[in-house]
Amino acid sequence: MRKLDTLLELFQEADPEERLELLLDFVDRLPPLPLEYVPLRDAGLGMVHECQSPVFFLPEVQEGQVRIYADVPREAPIPRAFVALLVEAFNGEPPEAVLEAPEDLLNRLGIAPLLGMQRLRGLTGIYQKLRREIGAKVGLSINPSSNSA
Amino acid sequence: MATYAHPEVLVSTDWVAAHLKDTEHVRIVESDEDVLLYETGHIPNAVKIDWVQDLQDPVIRDYISREQFEELCAARGIANDTLVVFYGDKHNWWACYAFWVFKLLGHERCAIMDGGRQKWIAEGRPLTREVPSFPRTVYRARKPDRSIRTFWKEVMAHVQAGKPLIDVRTPAEYRGELVHMPDYPQEGALRAGHIPGARNVPWSMAVREDGTFKSREELERIYLQDKGLKPDDEVITYCRIGERSSHTWFVLKYLLGFKNVKNYDGSWTEWGNLVGVPIERGDPETKVSDG
């Protein structure tokens, strides 16, 4: 069982109010950005453009394991919590864990209805960036069928 | 310095700090864009009202019903005569939206905390994660106040009569280069531009860096001298989904004393998707269609 499945179970068993509380936990759990990544962030690299807040999000593959380096301001708790959740779900996992994860993760977590249509876009942008960049790093496409279109 | 036209609808952070315990007469309400911001820390004794979860009908594109509004208030210990003080993130943008919805649904005593969350935090004032609870009230909603809301058919008549509209979106959205705010692509429309004749005053022109509203003189320079509005004009404000424009609605109605200002909450996501309605593009200075 992947770490993501455990988290999915946790969120799916929670009611909407509890889901907000789970997210609040994650706000406090985002690990600090390692010093060597601070210059990258300050140079505006690795930003998620779909987010209104400055979200730095850099997924890497090191020795066959996913490593996410991220920084999100505390004034943007929803993106911060979601990024912390992704870190917890995928850090140390093989890249396949990202590539095989559900495309509609936000719906599966039950976060989408909490946000409404208007606030979903930024989080979708973060998740797509993760899938796209991990896919590119291991030479796999997350959506193979689009090659023939 | 001249005071605002209705100074009673604006309270300072000092005032709020002095009334934190006056929960029998005052209810502090935080309204933010981020649905989790309140939970990370809020003004002591403040309750949360979320614009998606609490104020919008989950199915129809409209606001909650009269009964739902009564329940919303009763559950938060808001009575008919409670003074509800709104504050929030992003220069009180969402606080003004919640204020407008409360007025629309008939609540009489509403105010905005000038400077919002940003100023409260900058002044080093306390935040808490403790969610307060207050005794339930019996709330009887008054009739909705339709005089502050307008719908597209009325907007069309307004345009045809040559009456003023204020488009509070970014200049790029106004000119028709973008169909949504940079970074909010989900809230798009099929056509870009603005409602014919609308003047562009981005909503953020009305606030200072510290989140407080500009002085009456500064606001008069922007809306009266530069844009040629008159306090007796019937004015319609709009943006993309009606929230930024409720901020400007607040400024015109309460700070400058305009008698007849309506917020068009259908805004560009409705107008820019309506079949066959007239649209203008480009800068107002370069337009030839102004008549």
Tab-separated table of C-alpha atoms in Angstrom:
chain	number	residue	atom	x	y	z
A	1	MET	CA	0.000	0.000	0.000
A	2	ARG	CA	1.340	3.412	-0.973
A	3	LYS	CA	1.531	6.289	1.494
A	4	LEU	CA	-0.987	8.186	-0.636
A	5	ASP	CA	-3.581	5.443	-0.152
A	6	THR	CA	-3.335	5.840	3.614
A	7	LEU	CA	-3.912	9.587	3.272
A	8	LEU	CA	-6.799	9.070	0.854
A	9	GLU	CA	-8.439	6.735	3.348
A	10	LEU	CA	-7.985	9.290	6.121
A	11	PHE	CA	-9.645	12.061	4.109
A	12	GLN	CA	-12.419	9.893	2.726
A	13	GLU	CA	-13.468	8.784	6.186
A	14	ALA	CA	-13.609	12.374	7.452
A	15	ASP	CA	-16.623	14.658	7.139
A	16	PRO	CA	-16.112	18.102	5.559
A	17	GLU	CA	-15.363	19.870	8.863
A	18	GLU	CA	-12.834	17.195	9.794
A	19	ARG	CA	-11.218	17.526	6.383
A	20	LEU	CA	-10.531	21.188	7.129
A	21	GLU	CA	-8.964	20.121	10.430
A	22	LEU	CA	-6.807	17.548	8.656
A	23	LEU	CA	-5.661	20.252	6.253
A	24	LEU	CA	-4.926	22.570	9.162
A	25	ASP	CA	-2.588	19.902	10.550
A	26	PHE	CA	-0.737	19.843	7.265
A	27	VAL	CA	-0.279	23.638	7.310
A	28	ASP	CA	2.057	23.148	10.263
A	29	ARG	CA	3.811	20.116	8.804
A	30	LEU	CA	5.454	21.528	5.680
A	31	PRO	CA	9.189	21.009	6.197
A	32	PRO	CA	11.306	24.173	5.895
A	33	LEU	CA	12.917	24.742	2.518
A	34	PRO	CA	16.569	23.569	2.568
A	35	LEU	CA	18.939	26.545	2.426
A	36	GLU	CA	20.448	25.542	-0.912
A	37	TYR	CA	17.007	25.966	-2.555
A	38	VAL	CA	16.371	29.453	-1.202
A	39	PRO	CA	18.292	31.206	-4.029
A	40	LEU	CA	16.202	29.299	-6.601
A	41	ARG	CA	13.005	30.396	-4.921
A	42	ASP	CA	14.189	33.981	-4.627
A	43	ALA	CA	15.073	33.973	-8.319
A	44	GLY	CA	11.458	33.082	-9.112
A	45	LEU	CA	12.296	29.614	-10.444
A	46	GLY	CA	10.061	26.668	-9.706
A	47	MET	CA	6.993	28.812	-9.114
A	48	VAL	CA	3.506	27.503	-9.803
A	49	HIS	CA	1.980	30.072	-12.116
A	50	GLU	CA	-1.607	29.008	-11.558
A	51	CYS	CA	-1.356	30.010	-7.908
A	52	GLN	CA	-2.171	33.504	-6.801
A	53	SER	CA	0.237	33.227	-3.886
A	54	PRO	CA	3.972	32.691	-4.430
A	55	VAL	CA	4.152	28.887	-4.351
A	56	PHE	CA	7.641	27.409	-4.860
A	57	PHE	CA	7.363	23.753	-5.840
A	58	LEU	CA	10.262	21.742	-7.180
A	59	PRO	CA	9.882	17.978	-7.559
A	60	GLU	CA	13.040	15.929	-8.147
A	61	VAL	CA	14.008	12.281	-8.505
A	62	GLN	CA	17.097	11.345	-6.454
A	63	GLU	CA	18.406	7.781	-6.462
A	64	GLY	CA	15.107	6.502	-7.716
A	65	GLN	CA	13.067	8.357	-5.092
A	66	VAL	CA	10.775	11.353	-5.344
A	67	ARG	CA	11.923	14.465	-3.417
A	68	ILE	CA	9.702	17.533	-3.289
A	69	TYR	CA	11.223	20.882	-2.300
A	70	ALA	CA	8.589	23.475	-1.600
A	71	ASP	CA	7.796	26.734	0.151
A	72	VAL	CA	4.370	28.303	0.545
A	73	PRO	CA	3.582	31.383	2.657
A	74	ARG	CA	1.558	30.869	5.825
A	75	GLU	CA	-0.953	33.442	4.575
A	76	ALA	CA	-1.937	30.906	1.912
A	77	PRO	CA	-2.839	27.957	4.123
A	78	ILE	CA	-4.809	25.929	1.579
A	79	PRO	CA	-1.982	25.646	-0.997
A	80	ARG	CA	0.482	25.220	1.884
A	81	ALA	CA	-1.517	22.319	3.320
A	82	PHE	CA	-1.936	20.648	-0.056
A	83	VAL	CA	1.792	20.890	-0.787
A	84	ALA	CA	2.596	19.420	2.649
A	85	LEU	CA	0.197	16.583	1.887
A	86	LEU	CA	1.969	15.873	-1.412
A	87	VAL	CA	5.338	15.915	0.371
A	88	GLU	CA	4.043	13.417	2.893
A	89	ALA	CA	2.453	11.237	0.221
A	90	PHE	CA	5.348	11.071	-2.225
A	91	ASN	CA	8.704	11.887	-0.605
A	92	GLY	CA	10.796	8.711	-0.617
A	93	GLU	CA	8.391	6.899	-2.927
A	94	PRO	CA	9.369	5.669	-6.393
A	95	PRO	CA	8.317	7.951	-9.290
A	96	GLU	CA	5.641	5.407	-10.245
A	97	ALA	CA	3.745	6.386	-7.100
A	98	VAL	CA	3.242	9.851	-8.623
A	99	LEU	CA	2.535	8.621	-12.124
A	100	GLU	CA	-0.009	6.062	-10.957
A	101	ALA	CA	-1.776	8.413	-8.558
A	102	PRO	CA	-5.316	9.404	-9.532
A	103	GLU	CA	-5.614	12.343	-11.885
A	104	ASP	CA	-8.600	13.679	-9.936
A	105	LEU	CA	-6.797	13.591	-6.587
A	106	LEU	CA	-8.523	16.751	-5.276
A	107	ASN	CA	-11.922	15.193	-5.828
A	108	ARG	CA	-10.866	11.902	-4.267
A	109	LEU	CA	-9.587	13.722	-1.184
A	110	GLY	CA	-12.930	15.497	-0.906
A	111	ILE	CA	-11.219	18.890	-0.905
A	112	ALA	CA	-12.838	20.127	-4.114
A	113	PRO	CA	-16.311	20.823	-2.651
A	114	LEU	CA	-14.749	22.743	0.249
A	115	LEU	CA	-13.147	25.168	-2.144
A	116	GLY	CA	-15.737	25.658	-4.845
A	117	MET	CA	-14.896	25.999	-8.514
A	118	GLN	CA	-13.248	29.359	-7.996
A	119	ARG	CA	-10.456	28.188	-5.761
A	120	LEU	CA	-9.513	24.847	-7.299
A	121	ARG	CA	-7.312	26.027	-10.098
A	122	GLY	CA	-4.153	26.778	-8.123
A	123	LEU	CA	-4.123	23.380	-6.447
A	124	THR	CA	-4.718	21.627	-9.752
A	125	GLY	CA	-1.735	23.584	-11.104
A	126	ILE	CA	0.486	22.317	-8.284
A	127	TYR	CA	-0.562	18.715	-8.804
A	128	GLN	CA	-0.157	18.864	-12.584
A	129	LYS	CA	3.323	20.323	-12.152
A	130	LEU	CA	4.255	17.381	-9.914
A	131	ARG	CA	2.975	14.803	-12.392
A	132	ARG	CA	4.436	16.548	-15.417
A	133	GLU	CA	7.910	17.059	-13.966
A	134	ILE	CA	8.259	13.632	-12.385
A	135	GLY	CA	7.055	12.119	-15.676
A	136	ALA	CA	9.620	14.144	-17.628
A	137	LYS	CA	12.448	13.190	-15.254
A	138	VAL	CA	11.877	9.472	-15.650
A	139	GLY	CA	11.057	9.724	-19.345
A	140	LEU	CA	7.451	8.680	-18.992
A	141	SER	CA	4.392	10.547	-20.103
A	142	ILE	CA	1.558	10.771	-17.632
A	143	ASN	CA	-0.851	10.757	-20.536
A	144	PRO	CA	0.521	8.428	-23.238
A	145	SER	CA	-2.614	8.533	-25.364
A	146	SER	CA	-2.095	12.239	-26.132
A	147	ASN	CA	0.997	11.374	-28.206
A	148	SER	CA	-1.129	9.888	-30.935
A	149	ALA	CA	-3.698	12.674	-30.983
B	1	MET	CA	-9.687	66.230	6.605
B	2	ALA	CA	-13.225	65.542	5.474
B	3	THR	CA	-14.775	62.458	6.955
B	4	TYR	CA	-16.444	59.762	4.939
B	5	ALA	CA	-20.104	60.144	4.037
B	6	HIS	CA	-21.151	57.325	6.383
B	7	PRO	CA	-18.289	57.014	8.866
B	8	GLU	CA	-20.313	54.663	11.091
B	9	VAL	CA	-19.759	51.704	8.739
B	10	LEU	CA	-16.016	51.779	9.237
B	11	VAL	CA	-14.384	50.798	12.520
B	12	SER	CA	-10.694	50.848	13.396
B	13	THR	CA	-8.549	48.001	14.709
B	14	ASP	CA	-8.445	49.956	17.991
B	15	TRP	CA	-12.228	49.940	18.145
B	16	VAL	CA	-12.354	46.192	17.516
B	17	ALA	CA	-9.674	45.554	20.144
B	18	ALA	CA	-11.765	47.504	22.638
B	19	HIS	CA	-14.963	45.589	21.768
B	20	LEU	CA	-13.662	42.006	21.681
B	21	LYS	CA	-15.647	41.107	24.783
B	22	ASP	CA	-18.808	42.967	23.802
B	23	THR	CA	-20.183	39.798	22.238
B	24	GLU	CA	-23.742	40.576	23.224
B	25	HIS	CA	-23.946	43.518	20.828
B	26	VAL	CA	-21.087	42.995	18.390
B	27	ARG	CA	-20.121	40.030	16.267
B	28	ILE	CA	-16.714	40.080	14.567
B	29	VAL	CA	-16.750	38.081	11.316
B	30	GLU	CA	-13.708	37.015	9.313
B	31	SER	CA	-14.233	36.465	5.566
B	32	ASP	CA	-11.234	35.413	3.489
B	33	GLU	CA	-10.419	34.137	0.080
B	34	ASP	CA	-8.531	31.181	1.575
B	35	VAL	CA	-10.981	28.834	3.270
B	36	LEU	CA	-8.391	27.769	5.879
B	37	LEU	CA	-6.956	31.155	6.874
B	38	TYR	CA	-9.388	31.703	9.757
B	39	GLU	CA	-8.421	28.320	11.226
B	40	THR	CA	-4.721	29.230	11.267
B	41	GLY	CA	-5.453	32.111	13.641
B	42	HIS	CA	-8.098	34.836	13.878
B	43	ILE	CA	-9.154	37.760	16.052
B	44	PRO	CA	-10.341	36.478	19.457
B	45	ASN	CA	-14.113	35.958	19.488
B	46	ALA	CA	-14.365	36.274	15.702
B	47	VAL	CA	-16.494	33.781	13.790
B	48	LYS	CA	-15.930	32.658	10.212
B	49	ILE	CA	-18.158	33.151	7.203
B	50	ASP	CA	-16.911	31.616	3.968
B	51	TRP	CA	-18.130	33.086	0.698
B	52	VAL	CA	-18.424	29.689	-1.011
B	53	GLN	CA	-19.554	27.429	1.804
B	54	ASP	CA	-21.776	29.834	3.705
B	55	LEU	CA	-23.061	32.523	1.352
B	56	GLN	CA	-23.595	30.821	-1.991
B	57	ASP	CA	-26.313	28.373	-2.905
B	58	PRO	CA	-24.499	25.090	-3.604
B	59	VAL	CA	-26.495	24.368	-6.768
B	60	ILE	CA	-28.019	27.481	-8.329
B	61	ARG	CA	-25.833	30.482	-9.133
B	62	ASP	CA	-27.320	32.641	-6.404
B	63	TYR	CA	-27.007	33.481	-2.737
B	64	ILE	CA	-28.482	31.501	0.137
B	65	SER	CA	-32.212	31.688	0.800
B	66	ARG	CA	-33.868	33.742	3.494
B	67	GLU	CA	-34.242	30.631	5.684
B	68	GLN	CA	-30.602	29.667	5.225
B	69	PHE	CA	-29.546	33.200	6.120
B	70	GLU	CA	-31.642	33.071	9.294
B	71	GLU	CA	-29.936	29.809	10.258
B	72	LEU	CA	-26.468	31.189	9.399
B	73	CYS	CA	-27.027	34.150	11.739
B	74	ALA	CA	-28.789	32.215	14.509
B	75	ALA	CA	-26.005	29.630	14.679
B	76	ARG	CA	-23.390	32.375	15.103
B	77	GLY	CA	-25.329	34.206	17.757
B	78	ILE	CA	-26.178	37.115	15.469
B	79	ALA	CA	-29.472	38.779	16.352
B	80	ASN	CA	-31.406	41.270	14.234
B	81	ASP	CA	-29.845	44.207	16.074
B	82	THR	CA	-26.265	42.832	16.335
B	83	LEU	CA	-23.570	45.023	14.847
B	84	VAL	CA	-21.676	42.696	12.496
B	85	VAL	CA	-18.092	43.809	11.859
B	86	PHE	CA	-16.406	42.189	8.868
B	87	TYR	CA	-12.677	41.893	8.228
B	88	GLY	CA	-10.540	39.643	6.072
B	89	ASP	CA	-7.559	39.085	3.809
B	90	LYS	CA	-6.645	40.856	0.581
B	91	HIS	CA	-7.503	44.429	1.609
B	92	ASN	CA	-10.928	43.409	2.894
B	93	TRP	CA	-12.003	42.356	-0.560
B	94	TRP	CA	-13.938	39.356	0.783
B	95	ALA	CA	-15.073	41.223	3.866
B	96	CYS	CA	-16.784	43.775	1.602
B	97	TYR	CA	-18.347	40.957	-0.358
B	98	ALA	CA	-19.773	39.379	2.814
B	99	PHE	CA	-20.912	42.860	3.931
B	100	TRP	CA	-22.748	43.302	0.615
B	101	VAL	CA	-24.416	39.880	0.890
B	102	PHE	CA	-25.513	40.640	4.479
B	103	LYS	CA	-26.995	43.954	3.332
B	104	LEU	CA	-28.612	42.229	0.366
B	105	LEU	CA	-30.196	39.665	2.672
B	106	GLY	CA	-31.504	42.448	4.877
B	107	HIS	CA	-29.129	42.754	7.849
B	108	GLU	CA	-29.102	46.368	8.946
B	109	ARG	CA	-26.087	46.961	11.198
B	110	CYS	CA	-22.894	46.064	9.312
B	111	ALA	CA	-19.401	47.545	9.438
B	112	ILE	CA	-15.938	46.925	8.034
B	113	MET	CA	-12.768	46.900	10.120
B	114	ASP	CA	-10.509	49.312	8.227
B	115	GLY	CA	-7.224	47.680	7.202
B	116	GLY	CA	-8.504	44.139	7.649
B	117	ARG	CA	-6.488	41.142	8.738
B	118	GLN	CA	-3.292	42.634	7.357
B	119	LYS	CA	-3.408	45.699	9.629
B	120	TRP	CA	-4.458	43.737	12.711
B	121	ILE	CA	-1.437	41.435	12.273
B	122	ALA	CA	0.940	44.271	11.368
B	123	GLU	CA	0.042	45.959	14.639
B	124	GLY	CA	1.046	42.825	16.524
B	125	ARG	CA	-2.433	42.236	17.903
B	126	PRO	CA	-3.443	38.798	19.210
B	127	LEU	CA	-4.692	35.929	17.066
B	128	THR	CA	-6.162	32.708	18.343
B	129	ARG	CA	-7.140	29.335	16.961
B	130	GLU	CA	-9.907	29.005	19.503
B	131	VAL	CA	-13.299	28.928	17.794
B	132	PRO	CA	-15.832	30.776	19.939
B	133	SER	CA	-19.434	29.759	20.302
B	134	PHE	CA	-22.292	32.032	21.241
B	135	PRO	CA	-25.840	31.367	22.397
B	136	ARG	CA	-28.201	30.772	19.480
B	137	THR	CA	-30.443	33.630	18.560
B	138	VAL	CA	-33.797	33.751	16.877
B	139	TYR	CA	-33.129	35.639	13.669
B	140	ARG	CA	-35.933	36.965	11.483
B	141	ALA	CA	-34.577	38.085	8.134
B	142	ARG	CA	-36.016	41.240	6.668
B	143	LYS	CA	-36.932	41.484	3.014
B	144	PRO	CA	-33.895	41.278	0.724
B	145	ASP	CA	-32.632	44.722	-0.300
B	146	ARG	CA	-32.857	44.556	-4.070
B	147	SER	CA	-31.773	48.191	-4.391
B	148	ILE	CA	-28.095	47.191	-4.165
B	149	ARG	CA	-28.145	44.318	-6.679
B	150	THR	CA	-28.738	44.349	-10.402
B	151	PHE	CA	-29.274	41.737	-13.126
B	152	TRP	CA	-28.137	41.696	-16.720
B	153	LYS	CA	-31.371	42.911	-18.284
B	154	GLU	CA	-31.315	45.961	-16.041
B	155	VAL	CA	-27.651	46.453	-16.892
B	156	MET	CA	-28.592	46.432	-20.591
B	157	ALA	CA	-31.199	49.149	-19.998
B	158	HIS	CA	-28.645	51.089	-17.952
B	159	VAL	CA	-26.148	50.924	-20.832
B	160	GLN	CA	-28.771	52.014	-23.345
B	161	ALA	CA	-29.675	54.963	-21.124
B	162	GLY	CA	-26.015	56.022	-21.109
B	163	LYS	CA	-25.682	55.761	-17.341
B	164	PRO	CA	-22.283	55.121	-15.766
B	165	LEU	CA	-20.738	51.731	-15.037
B	166	ILE	CA	-17.481	51.079	-13.235
B	167	ASP	CA	-15.467	48.058	-14.287
B	168	VAL	CA	-13.170	47.298	-11.347
B	169	ARG	CA	-11.096	44.561	-13.011
B	170	THR	CA	-7.487	44.896	-14.110
B	171	PRO	CA	-6.817	47.071	-17.182
B	172	ALA	CA	-5.840	43.950	-19.176
B	173	GLU	CA	-9.181	42.320	-18.448
B	174	TYR	CA	-10.985	45.573	-19.236
B	175	ARG	CA	-9.231	46.036	-22.570
B	176	GLY	CA	-10.117	42.486	-23.550
B	177	GLU	CA	-6.631	41.016	-23.529
B	178	LEU	CA	-7.593	38.566	-20.801
B	179	VAL	CA	-10.886	36.885	-20.043
B	180	HIS	CA	-9.991	36.329	-16.406
B	181	MET	CA	-7.753	37.724	-13.723
B	182	PRO	CA	-4.155	36.627	-14.113
B	183	ASP	CA	-4.041	33.467	-11.957
B	184	TYR	CA	-7.792	32.835	-11.864
B	185	PRO	CA	-8.283	31.051	-15.197
B	186	GLN	CA	-11.193	28.940	-13.998
B	187	GLU	CA	-13.453	31.937	-13.833
B	188	GLY	CA	-13.377	32.550	-17.522
B	189	ALA	CA	-15.795	33.820	-20.103
B	190	LEU	CA	-16.054	33.078	-23.802
B	191	ARG	CA	-15.564	36.695	-24.818
B	192	ALA	CA	-13.162	39.312	-23.489
B	193	GLY	CA	-13.686	43.045	-23.104
B	194	HIS	CA	-16.032	45.220	-21.083
B	195	ILE	CA	-19.643	46.342	-20.953
B	196	PRO	CA	-20.047	49.246	-23.417
B	197	GLY	CA	-19.412	52.621	-21.842
B	198	ALA	CA	-17.928	51.230	-18.623
B	199	ARG	CA	-15.054	53.173	-17.064
B	200	ASN	CA	-12.132	51.206	-15.669
B	201	VAL	CA	-11.096	51.817	-12.060
B	202	PRO	CA	-9.337	48.757	-10.622
B	203	TRP	CA	-10.775	48.120	-7.150
B	204	SER	CA	-7.370	48.252	-5.483
B	205	MET	CA	-7.080	51.962	-6.349
B	206	ALA	CA	-9.283	52.595	-3.315
B	207	VAL	CA	-6.873	51.162	-0.731
B	208	ARG	CA	-3.495	52.078	0.700
B	209	GLU	CA	-0.538	49.733	1.112
B	210	ASP	CA	-1.456	49.039	4.733
B	211	GLY	CA	-4.899	47.778	3.698
B	212	THR	CA	-6.890	50.828	4.865
B	213	PHE	CA	-9.142	52.842	2.595
B	214	LYS	CA	-7.768	56.012	1.062
B	215	SER	CA	-8.974	59.352	2.405
B	216	ARG	CA	-12.168	60.919	1.140
B	217	GLU	CA	-10.174	63.534	-0.778
B	218	GLU	CA	-8.096	60.883	-2.525
B	219	LEU	CA	-11.180	58.831	-3.365
B	220	GLU	CA	-13.001	61.897	-4.699
B	221	ARG	CA	-10.041	62.656	-6.925
B	222	ILE	CA	-10.209	59.144	-8.406
B	223	TYR	CA	-13.939	58.646	-8.840
B	224	LEU	CA	-15.264	62.206	-9.171
B	225	GLN	CA	-12.504	64.295	-10.723
B	226	ASP	CA	-10.726	61.672	-12.834
B	227	LYS	CA	-13.670	59.475	-13.801
B	228	GLY	CA	-16.343	62.155	-13.795
B	229	LEU	CA	-18.871	60.414	-11.552
B	230	LYS	CA	-21.367	62.477	-9.579
B	231	PRO	CA	-22.803	61.402	-6.201
B	232	ASP	CA	-26.325	61.594	-7.642
B	233	ASP	CA	-25.507	59.290	-10.563
B	234	GLU	CA	-27.002	55.845	-10.727
B	235	VAL	CA	-23.879	53.713	-10.857
B	236	ILE	CA	-23.384	49.993	-11.493
B	237	THR	CA	-20.169	48.271	-10.437
B	238	TYR	CA	-19.037	44.927	-11.800
B	239	CYS	CA	-15.963	42.697	-12.007
B	240	ARG	CA	-15.674	39.025	-12.853
B	241	ILE	CA	-17.901	37.280	-10.331
B	242	GLY	CA	-19.140	40.259	-8.318
B	243	GLU	CA	-16.762	40.193	-5.346
B	244	ARG	CA	-14.124	42.780	-6.227
B	245	SER	CA	-16.952	45.083	-7.346
B	246	SER	CA	-18.622	44.849	-3.928
B	247	HIS	CA	-15.459	46.519	-2.576
B	248	THR	CA	-15.932	49.473	-4.942
B	249	TRP	CA	-19.688	49.415	-4.265
B	250	PHE	CA	-18.818	49.910	-0.585
B	251	VAL	CA	-16.461	52.783	-1.368
B	252	LEU	CA	-18.959	54.652	-3.552
B	253	LYS	CA	-21.988	54.103	-1.348
B	254	TYR	CA	-20.587	54.531	2.154
B	255	LEU	CA	-17.325	56.437	1.868
B	256	LEU	CA	-18.384	58.834	-0.891
B	257	GLY	CA	-22.123	58.841	-0.210
B	258	PHE	CA	-23.458	57.879	-3.639
B	259	LYS	CA	-27.221	57.456	-3.322
B	260	ASN	CA	-27.773	54.777	-5.913
B	261	VAL	CA	-25.041	52.197	-6.476
B	262	LYS	CA	-25.747	48.637	-7.487
B	263	ASN	CA	-23.423	45.677	-7.701
B	264	TYR	CA	-23.865	43.488	-10.784
B	265	ASP	CA	-22.864	40.129	-9.306
B	266	GLY	CA	-23.415	38.281	-12.585
B	267	SER	CA	-20.490	40.421	-13.761
B	268	TRP	CA	-18.174	39.445	-16.594
B	269	THR	CA	-18.643	35.681	-16.207
B	270	GLU	CA	-22.272	36.309	-17.160
B	271	TRP	CA	-21.991	39.223	-19.609
B	272	GLY	CA	-19.000	37.719	-21.418
B	273	ASN	CA	-20.932	34.496	-21.951
B	274	LEU	CA	-24.305	35.954	-22.992
B	275	VAL	CA	-25.184	35.418	-26.627
B	276	GLY	CA	-25.511	38.550	-28.706
B	277	VAL	CA	-24.878	41.242	-26.080
B	278	PRO	CA	-22.728	44.234	-27.093
B	279	ILE	CA	-19.122	44.326	-25.888
B	280	GLU	CA	-16.361	46.909	-26.196
B	281	ARG	CA	-12.620	46.327	-26.263
B	282	GLY	CA	-9.583	48.504	-25.886
B	283	ASP	CA	-8.734	51.588	-23.881
B	284	PRO	CA	-11.488	54.115	-23.282
B	285	GLU	CA	-9.281	56.816	-24.810
B	286	THR	CA	-8.944	54.957	-28.109
B	287	LYS	CA	-12.528	53.800	-28.440
B	288	VAL	CA	-14.622	55.225	-31.218
B	289	SER	CA	-17.922	53.723	-30.169
B	290	ASP	CA	-18.525	56.090	-27.258
B	291	GLY	CA	-21.459	58.200	-28.243
